[in-house]
Amino acid sequence: MTLVEYRRKRDFSKTPEPRGKIEKPHEKRSFVIQKHAARKLHYDFRLEVDGVLTSWAIPKGPSLDPQVRRLAVQVEDHPLSYLHFEGTIPEGAYGSGEVIVWDTGTYEISGGEKTMRKGLAEGRLTFVLRGKKVHGTYSLVRFQGKRQWLLRKRNDKYARPGEDLTRYDRSVISSRRLPDGLALTD
Ligand code: MN
């Protein structure tokens, strides 16, 4: 776990993102899904592991439909303080565009940190998310190279075939919506 790549990509005199540090793990492990209107709109899914946020960019966002597999491209670890980051990354800075906290909460993985590390190394993770929008068991499976994973909802009582979760487009901490958000209300 390292923040070297995260820091190398950013100029903290230009971006409002936190410089961060590797922190003591929280008692309950957190997750966040940020909606990020960068050059291409995407969702950033981050799971707390060993005091940082292991991160994936998910172009289409998570689904509650077990039939749907969503591409998740692993990106650099982010600092834990990124859990609460919402704001505008200015033009010319890495990842420029608006960011909102689309969902956040805690997650569980049986076996804890040890299973998490092993799963990251082996490319297979199963965990339970407890967010405001996203609930229940998900799996992430690496299918290609070092960074290409697929996120899928597992069958449980929270599964909703056909449901498009991304229509709920507001921030769960500020109710803000990105300028290009859909006209649907939640
Ligand atoms: Mn992003």
PDB file of C-alpha atoms and ligand atoms in Angstrom:
ATOM      1  CA  MET A   1       0.000   0.000   0.000  1.00  0.00           C
ATOM      2  CA  THR A   2       1.532   3.264  -1.071  1.00  0.00           C
ATOM      3  CA  LEU A   3       0.486   6.779  -1.983  1.00  0.00           C
ATOM      4  CA  VAL A   4       3.544   7.415  -4.158  1.00  0.00           C
ATOM      5  CA  GLU A   5       1.684   7.126  -7.452  1.00  0.00           C
ATOM      6  CA  TYR A   6      -1.258   9.177  -6.111  1.00  0.00           C
ATOM      7  CA  ARG A   7       1.081  12.013  -5.138  1.00  0.00           C
ATOM      8  CA  ARG A   8       3.218  11.801  -8.244  1.00  0.00           C
ATOM      9  CA  LYS A   9       0.167  12.393 -10.440  1.00  0.00           C
ATOM     10  CA  ARG A  10      -0.993  15.491  -8.568  1.00  0.00           C
ATOM     11  CA  ASP A  11       0.209  19.024  -7.903  1.00  0.00           C
ATOM     12  CA  PHE A  12      -1.247  19.887  -4.509  1.00  0.00           C
ATOM     13  CA  SER A  13      -0.787  23.605  -5.145  1.00  0.00           C
ATOM     14  CA  LYS A  14      -3.344  23.208  -7.964  1.00  0.00           C
ATOM     15  CA  THR A  15      -5.823  20.568  -6.811  1.00  0.00           C
ATOM     16  CA  PRO A  16      -8.125  20.766  -3.775  1.00  0.00           C
ATOM     17  CA  GLU A  17      -7.749  16.982  -3.306  1.00  0.00           C
ATOM     18  CA  PRO A  18      -6.141  15.897  -0.018  1.00  0.00           C
ATOM     19  CA  ARG A  19      -2.436  15.068   0.026  1.00  0.00           C
ATOM     20  CA  GLY A  20      -3.325  12.500   2.653  1.00  0.00           C
ATOM     21  CA  LYS A  21      -1.250   9.969   4.499  1.00  0.00           C
ATOM     22  CA  ILE A  22      -1.389   6.280   5.259  1.00  0.00           C
ATOM     23  CA  GLU A  23      -3.638   6.092   8.300  1.00  0.00           C
ATOM     24  CA  LYS A  24      -4.495   3.607  10.978  1.00  0.00           C
ATOM     25  CA  PRO A  25      -7.312   1.459   9.662  1.00  0.00           C
ATOM     26  CA  HIS A  26     -10.775   2.459  10.859  1.00  0.00           C
ATOM     27  CA  GLU A  27     -12.553   0.045  13.147  1.00  0.00           C
ATOM     28  CA  LYS A  28     -15.191  -0.447  10.472  1.00  0.00           C
ATOM     29  CA  ARG A  29     -13.767  -0.433   6.982  1.00  0.00           C
ATOM     30  CA  SER A  30     -15.224   2.233   4.731  1.00  0.00           C
ATOM     31  CA  PHE A  31     -15.988   2.471   1.071  1.00  0.00           C
ATOM     32  CA  VAL A  32     -16.908   5.346  -1.202  1.00  0.00           C
ATOM     33  CA  ILE A  33     -18.190   5.650  -4.752  1.00  0.00           C
ATOM     34  CA  GLN A  34     -17.469   9.054  -6.249  1.00  0.00           C
ATOM     35  CA  LYS A  35     -19.090  10.247  -9.433  1.00  0.00           C
ATOM     36  CA  HIS A  36     -16.470  12.101 -11.431  1.00  0.00           C
ATOM     37  CA  ALA A  37     -17.193  14.254 -14.454  1.00  0.00           C
ATOM     38  CA  ALA A  38     -13.668  14.111 -15.853  1.00  0.00           C
ATOM     39  CA  ARG A  39     -12.999  14.095 -19.599  1.00  0.00           C
ATOM     40  CA  LYS A  40     -15.134  10.981 -19.516  1.00  0.00           C
ATOM     41  CA  LEU A  41     -17.800  10.611 -16.848  1.00  0.00           C
ATOM     42  CA  HIS A  42     -17.128   7.661 -14.550  1.00  0.00           C
ATOM     43  CA  TYR A  43     -17.544   6.358 -11.032  1.00  0.00           C
ATOM     44  CA  ASP A  44     -14.580   5.805  -8.717  1.00  0.00           C
ATOM     45  CA  PHE A  45     -15.043   2.877  -6.367  1.00  0.00           C
ATOM     46  CA  ARG A  46     -12.725   2.831  -3.345  1.00  0.00           C
ATOM     47  CA  LEU A  47     -12.383   0.233  -0.590  1.00  0.00           C
ATOM     48  CA  GLU A  48     -10.391   0.850   2.571  1.00  0.00           C
ATOM     49  CA  VAL A  49      -7.496  -1.604   2.835  1.00  0.00           C
ATOM     50  CA  ASP A  50      -4.556  -1.240   5.227  1.00  0.00           C
ATOM     51  CA  GLY A  51      -5.038   2.490   5.783  1.00  0.00           C
ATOM     52  CA  VAL A  52      -5.478   3.563   2.146  1.00  0.00           C
ATOM     53  CA  LEU A  53      -8.299   3.368  -0.411  1.00  0.00           C
ATOM     54  CA  THR A  54      -7.766   0.699  -3.061  1.00  0.00           C
ATOM     55  CA  SER A  55      -9.462   2.197  -6.113  1.00  0.00           C
ATOM     56  CA  TRP A  56     -11.145   1.273  -9.380  1.00  0.00           C
ATOM     57  CA  ALA A  57     -12.646   3.489 -12.085  1.00  0.00           C
ATOM     58  CA  ILE A  58     -16.006   2.096 -13.219  1.00  0.00           C
ATOM     59  CA  PRO A  59     -17.170   3.781 -16.439  1.00  0.00           C
ATOM     60  CA  LYS A  60     -20.841   2.799 -16.029  1.00  0.00           C
ATOM     61  CA  GLY A  61     -21.059   2.654 -12.234  1.00  0.00           C
ATOM     62  CA  PRO A  62     -22.296  -0.220 -10.061  1.00  0.00           C
ATOM     63  CA  SER A  63     -25.444  -2.204 -10.744  1.00  0.00           C
ATOM     64  CA  LEU A  64     -27.882  -4.029  -8.460  1.00  0.00           C
ATOM     65  CA  ASP A  65     -28.613  -6.525 -11.236  1.00  0.00           C
ATOM     66  CA  PRO A  66     -26.711  -9.829 -10.840  1.00  0.00           C
ATOM     67  CA  GLN A  67     -26.793 -10.316 -14.620  1.00  0.00           C
ATOM     68  CA  VAL A  68     -24.767  -7.162 -15.182  1.00  0.00           C
ATOM     69  CA  ARG A  69     -20.977  -7.122 -15.108  1.00  0.00           C
ATOM     70  CA  ARG A  70     -19.336  -3.733 -14.980  1.00  0.00           C
ATOM     71  CA  LEU A  71     -15.795  -3.028 -16.087  1.00  0.00           C
ATOM     72  CA  ALA A  72     -13.681  -1.763 -13.181  1.00  0.00           C
ATOM     73  CA  VAL A  73     -10.166  -0.547 -13.978  1.00  0.00           C
ATOM     74  CA  GLN A  74      -7.873  -0.517 -10.973  1.00  0.00           C
ATOM     75  CA  VAL A  75      -6.164   2.830 -10.447  1.00  0.00           C
ATOM     76  CA  GLU A  76      -3.685   4.129  -7.891  1.00  0.00           C
ATOM     77  CA  ASP A  77      -4.438   3.826  -4.158  1.00  0.00           C
ATOM     78  CA  HIS A  78      -5.932   6.998  -2.686  1.00  0.00           C
ATOM     79  CA  PRO A  79      -5.545   8.334   0.882  1.00  0.00           C
ATOM     80  CA  LEU A  80      -8.304   7.591   3.394  1.00  0.00           C
ATOM     81  CA  SER A  81      -9.117  11.293   3.616  1.00  0.00           C
ATOM     82  CA  TYR A  82     -10.378  10.984   0.024  1.00  0.00           C
ATOM     83  CA  LEU A  83     -13.504   9.313   1.471  1.00  0.00           C
ATOM     84  CA  HIS A  84     -15.029  12.755   1.976  1.00  0.00           C
ATOM     85  CA  PHE A  85     -13.654  14.519  -1.078  1.00  0.00           C
ATOM     86  CA  GLU A  86     -16.162  16.402  -3.134  1.00  0.00           C
ATOM     87  CA  GLY A  87     -15.350  19.431  -5.257  1.00  0.00           C
ATOM     88  CA  THR A  88     -13.825  20.711  -8.454  1.00  0.00           C
ATOM     89  CA  ILE A  89     -10.439  19.565  -9.696  1.00  0.00           C
ATOM     90  CA  PRO A  90      -9.361  22.561 -11.786  1.00  0.00           C
ATOM     91  CA  GLU A  91      -8.625  22.661 -15.486  1.00  0.00           C
ATOM     92  CA  GLY A  92      -5.079  21.522 -16.226  1.00  0.00           C
ATOM     93  CA  ALA A  93      -4.846  19.388 -13.059  1.00  0.00           C
ATOM     94  CA  TYR A  94      -4.857  15.573 -13.159  1.00  0.00           C
ATOM     95  CA  GLY A  95      -8.475  14.321 -13.391  1.00  0.00           C
ATOM     96  CA  SER A  96      -9.889  17.813 -13.833  1.00  0.00           C
ATOM     97  CA  GLY A  97     -13.650  17.979 -13.400  1.00  0.00           C
ATOM     98  CA  GLU A  98     -16.287  17.818 -10.696  1.00  0.00           C
ATOM     99  CA  VAL A  99     -16.467  15.084  -8.073  1.00  0.00           C
ATOM    100  CA  ILE A 100     -19.393  14.191  -5.809  1.00  0.00           C
ATOM    101  CA  VAL A 101     -19.719  11.473  -3.178  1.00  0.00           C
ATOM    102  CA  TRP A 102     -22.334   9.374  -4.943  1.00  0.00           C
ATOM    103  CA  ASP A 103     -22.429   6.760  -2.168  1.00  0.00           C
ATOM    104  CA  THR A 104     -20.484   5.877   0.936  1.00  0.00           C
ATOM    105  CA  GLY A 105     -20.712   3.516   3.895  1.00  0.00           C
ATOM    106  CA  THR A 106     -18.922   0.537   5.348  1.00  0.00           C
ATOM    107  CA  TYR A 107     -18.066  -2.878   3.963  1.00  0.00           C
ATOM    108  CA  GLU A 108     -17.300  -6.301   5.321  1.00  0.00           C
ATOM    109  CA  ILE A 109     -15.210  -9.125   4.015  1.00  0.00           C
ATOM    110  CA  SER A 110     -15.047 -12.430   5.833  1.00  0.00           C
ATOM    111  CA  GLY A 111     -11.521 -12.951   7.064  1.00  0.00           C
ATOM    112  CA  GLY A 112     -10.905  -9.194   7.071  1.00  0.00           C
ATOM    113  CA  GLU A 113      -7.710  -7.526   5.892  1.00  0.00           C
ATOM    114  CA  LYS A 114      -5.947 -10.830   5.333  1.00  0.00           C
ATOM    115  CA  THR A 115      -8.575 -12.083   2.862  1.00  0.00           C
ATOM    116  CA  MET A 116      -8.596  -8.663   1.251  1.00  0.00           C
ATOM    117  CA  ARG A 117      -4.836  -8.700   0.600  1.00  0.00           C
ATOM    118  CA  LYS A 118      -4.978 -12.257  -0.701  1.00  0.00           C
ATOM    119  CA  GLY A 119      -7.958 -11.418  -2.920  1.00  0.00           C
ATOM    120  CA  LEU A 120      -6.212  -8.381  -4.368  1.00  0.00           C
ATOM    121  CA  ALA A 121      -3.152 -10.475  -5.156  1.00  0.00           C
ATOM    122  CA  GLU A 122      -5.189 -13.312  -6.657  1.00  0.00           C
ATOM    123  CA  GLY A 123      -7.720 -11.129  -8.453  1.00  0.00           C
ATOM    124  CA  ARG A 124     -10.864 -12.321  -6.721  1.00  0.00           C
ATOM    125  CA  LEU A 125     -12.778 -10.444  -3.985  1.00  0.00           C
ATOM    126  CA  THR A 126     -16.212 -10.919  -2.437  1.00  0.00           C
ATOM    127  CA  PHE A 127     -17.484  -8.339   0.048  1.00  0.00           C
ATOM    128  CA  VAL A 128     -20.669  -6.868   1.485  1.00  0.00           C
ATOM    129  CA  LEU A 129     -21.368  -3.157   0.992  1.00  0.00           C
ATOM    130  CA  ARG A 130     -23.536  -1.156   3.364  1.00  0.00           C
ATOM    131  CA  GLY A 131     -24.080   2.175   1.693  1.00  0.00           C
ATOM    132  CA  LYS A 132     -27.053   4.441   1.170  1.00  0.00           C
ATOM    133  CA  LYS A 133     -27.654   3.376  -2.428  1.00  0.00           C
ATOM    134  CA  VAL A 134     -25.581   0.228  -2.800  1.00  0.00           C
ATOM    135  CA  HIS A 135     -26.254  -2.743  -0.527  1.00  0.00           C
ATOM    136  CA  GLY A 136     -25.342  -6.372  -0.302  1.00  0.00           C
ATOM    137  CA  THR A 137     -22.762  -8.741  -1.670  1.00  0.00           C
ATOM    138  CA  TYR A 138     -20.575  -7.866  -4.652  1.00  0.00           C
ATOM    139  CA  SER A 139     -17.684  -9.601  -6.315  1.00  0.00           C
ATOM    140  CA  LEU A 140     -14.737  -8.166  -8.168  1.00  0.00           C
ATOM    141  CA  VAL A 141     -12.848 -10.517 -10.461  1.00  0.00           C
ATOM    142  CA  ARG A 142      -9.714  -9.639 -12.403  1.00  0.00           C
ATOM    143  CA  PHE A 143      -9.998 -10.911 -15.926  1.00  0.00           C
ATOM    144  CA  GLN A 144      -7.176  -9.318 -17.847  1.00  0.00           C
ATOM    145  CA  GLY A 145      -3.771  -7.825 -17.141  1.00  0.00           C
ATOM    146  CA  LYS A 146      -3.082  -6.256 -13.771  1.00  0.00           C
ATOM    147  CA  ARG A 147      -5.850  -3.714 -13.723  1.00  0.00           C
ATOM    148  CA  GLN A 148      -8.932  -4.971 -15.529  1.00  0.00           C
ATOM    149  CA  TRP A 149     -11.631  -6.275 -13.214  1.00  0.00           C
ATOM    150  CA  LEU A 150     -15.364  -6.948 -13.441  1.00  0.00           C
ATOM    151  CA  LEU A 151     -17.760  -5.867 -10.696  1.00  0.00           C
ATOM    152  CA  ARG A 152     -20.913  -7.890 -10.251  1.00  0.00           C
ATOM    153  CA  LYS A 153     -23.800  -7.914  -7.792  1.00  0.00           C
ATOM    154  CA  ARG A 154     -24.266 -11.325  -6.236  1.00  0.00           C
ATOM    155  CA  ASN A 155     -27.699 -12.793  -5.708  1.00  0.00           C
ATOM    156  CA  ASP A 156     -29.069 -11.760  -2.332  1.00  0.00           C
ATOM    157  CA  LYS A 157     -32.089  -9.909  -0.984  1.00  0.00           C
ATOM    158  CA  TYR A 158     -30.681  -6.604  -2.253  1.00  0.00           C
ATOM    159  CA  ALA A 159     -30.414  -7.740  -5.868  1.00  0.00           C
ATOM    160  CA  ARG A 160     -32.726  -5.794  -8.215  1.00  0.00           C
ATOM    161  CA  PRO A 161     -32.749  -7.179 -11.742  1.00  0.00           C
ATOM    162  CA  GLY A 162     -33.219  -4.404 -14.277  1.00  0.00           C
ATOM    163  CA  GLU A 163     -32.677  -1.576 -11.792  1.00  0.00           C
ATOM    164  CA  ASP A 164     -30.436   1.258 -12.968  1.00  0.00           C
ATOM    165  CA  LEU A 165     -28.976   2.600  -9.755  1.00  0.00           C
ATOM    166  CA  THR A 166     -27.161   5.446 -11.454  1.00  0.00           C
ATOM    167  CA  ARG A 167     -30.483   7.263 -11.989  1.00  0.00           C
ATOM    168  CA  TYR A 168     -30.093   8.274  -8.349  1.00  0.00           C
ATOM    169  CA  ASP A 169     -27.627  10.958  -9.226  1.00  0.00           C
ATOM    170  CA  ARG A 170     -27.272  13.136  -6.148  1.00  0.00           C
ATOM    171  CA  SER A 171     -24.434  13.289  -3.647  1.00  0.00           C
ATOM    172  CA  VAL A 172     -25.272  11.463  -0.421  1.00  0.00           C
ATOM    173  CA  ILE A 173     -23.444  14.108   1.621  1.00  0.00           C
ATOM    174  CA  SER A 174     -24.474  17.374  -0.036  1.00  0.00           C
ATOM    175  CA  SER A 175     -27.371  16.430  -2.373  1.00  0.00           C
ATOM    176  CA  ARG A 176     -25.369  18.107  -5.162  1.00  0.00           C
ATOM    177  CA  ARG A 177     -25.725  16.739  -8.633  1.00  0.00           C
ATOM    178  CA  LEU A 178     -23.159  16.996 -11.381  1.00  0.00           C
ATOM    179  CA  PRO A 179     -24.040  19.524 -14.087  1.00  0.00           C
ATOM    180  CA  ASP A 180     -24.470  16.787 -16.682  1.00  0.00           C
ATOM    181  CA  GLY A 181     -26.675  14.712 -14.344  1.00  0.00           C
ATOM    182  CA  LEU A 182     -29.837  13.136 -15.667  1.00  0.00           C
ATOM    183  CA  ALA A 183     -33.056  15.067 -15.207  1.00  0.00           C
ATOM    184  CA  LEU A 184     -34.442  12.321 -12.952  1.00  0.00           C
ATOM    185  CA  THR A 185     -34.960  13.082  -9.282  1.00  0.00           C
ATOM    186  CA  ASP A 186     -34.346  10.727  -6.393  1.00  0.00           C
TER     187      ASP A 186
HETATM  188 MN    MN B   1     -11.877   9.517 -11.272  1.00  0.00          MN
END
